[in-house]
């Protein structure tokens, strides 16, 4: 990503990127979000999508950002 000219451009790019990322993660079926299929940060550990992006299940359905 190229350097932004000012704070407003940077904040706009952050919002755009976050919106795209959130849309991608919301497309993951809830039952798959807890599957520990990703390499963890510590040696010989595994983590789930929820671990990666620090979210938890929302009792009303879907996921909720922490």
Coordinates of C-alpha atoms in Angstrom, one line a residue:
X1 CA 0.0 0.0 0.0
X2 CA 1.4 3.4 -0.9
X3 CA 1.9 6.1 1.7
X4 CA -1.2 8.3 2.1
X5 CA -1.1 12.1 1.7
X6 CA -2.9 12.8 4.8
X7 CA -4.7 11.4 7.8
X8 CA -8.1 11.5 6.1
X9 CA -6.9 9.3 3.3
X10 CA -5.3 6.9 5.7
X11 CA -8.5 6.6 7.8
X12 CA -10.6 6.1 4.6
X13 CA -8.3 3.3 3.4
X14 CA -8.5 1.6 6.9
X15 CA -12.3 1.7 6.8
X16 CA -12.4 0.3 3.3
X17 CA -9.9 -2.5 4.1
X18 CA -11.7 -3.4 7.3
X19 CA -15.1 -3.5 5.6
X20 CA -13.8 -5.9 2.9
X21 CA -12.1 -8.1 5.6
X22 CA -15.2 -8.2 7.7
X23 CA -17.3 -9.2 4.7
X24 CA -14.9 -12.1 4.0
X25 CA -15.0 -13.3 7.6
X26 CA -18.8 -13.1 7.8
X27 CA -19.0 -15.5 4.8
X28 CA -17.4 -18.2 6.9
X29 CA -20.0 -20.6 8.3
X30 CA -20.3 -20.2 12.1
X31 CA -19.6 -23.9 12.7
X32 CA -16.2 -23.6 10.9
X33 CA -15.0 -20.6 12.9
X34 CA -13.9 -22.7 15.8
X35 CA -12.0 -25.4 13.8
X36 CA -8.4 -25.1 14.7
X37 CA -6.9 -25.4 11.3
X38 CA -4.4 -22.6 11.3
X39 CA -0.8 -22.7 12.5
X40 CA -0.7 -21.0 16.0
X41 CA 1.7 -18.3 17.1
X42 CA 3.5 -20.6 19.5
X43 CA 5.4 -23.7 18.4
X44 CA 3.3 -26.8 17.8
X45 CA 0.0 -25.0 18.4
X46 CA -3.1 -24.6 16.2
X47 CA -5.7 -21.8 16.2
X48 CA -9.1 -21.1 14.7
X49 CA -10.4 -18.2 12.7
X50 CA -11.9 -16.8 15.9
X51 CA -8.5 -17.0 17.6
X52 CA -6.9 -15.2 14.6
X53 CA -9.2 -12.2 14.6
X54 CA -10.2 -12.2 18.3
X55 CA -13.9 -12.6 17.9
X56 CA -16.5 -14.6 19.9
X57 CA -19.8 -16.1 19.1
X58 CA -22.8 -13.8 19.6
X59 CA -25.6 -15.6 21.5
X60 CA -28.1 -14.1 19.0
X61 CA -26.2 -15.7 16.1
X62 CA -23.2 -14.8 14.0
X63 CA -20.0 -13.4 15.5
X64 CA -19.3 -10.3 17.6
X65 CA -16.0 -8.3 17.5
X66 CA -14.3 -8.0 20.9

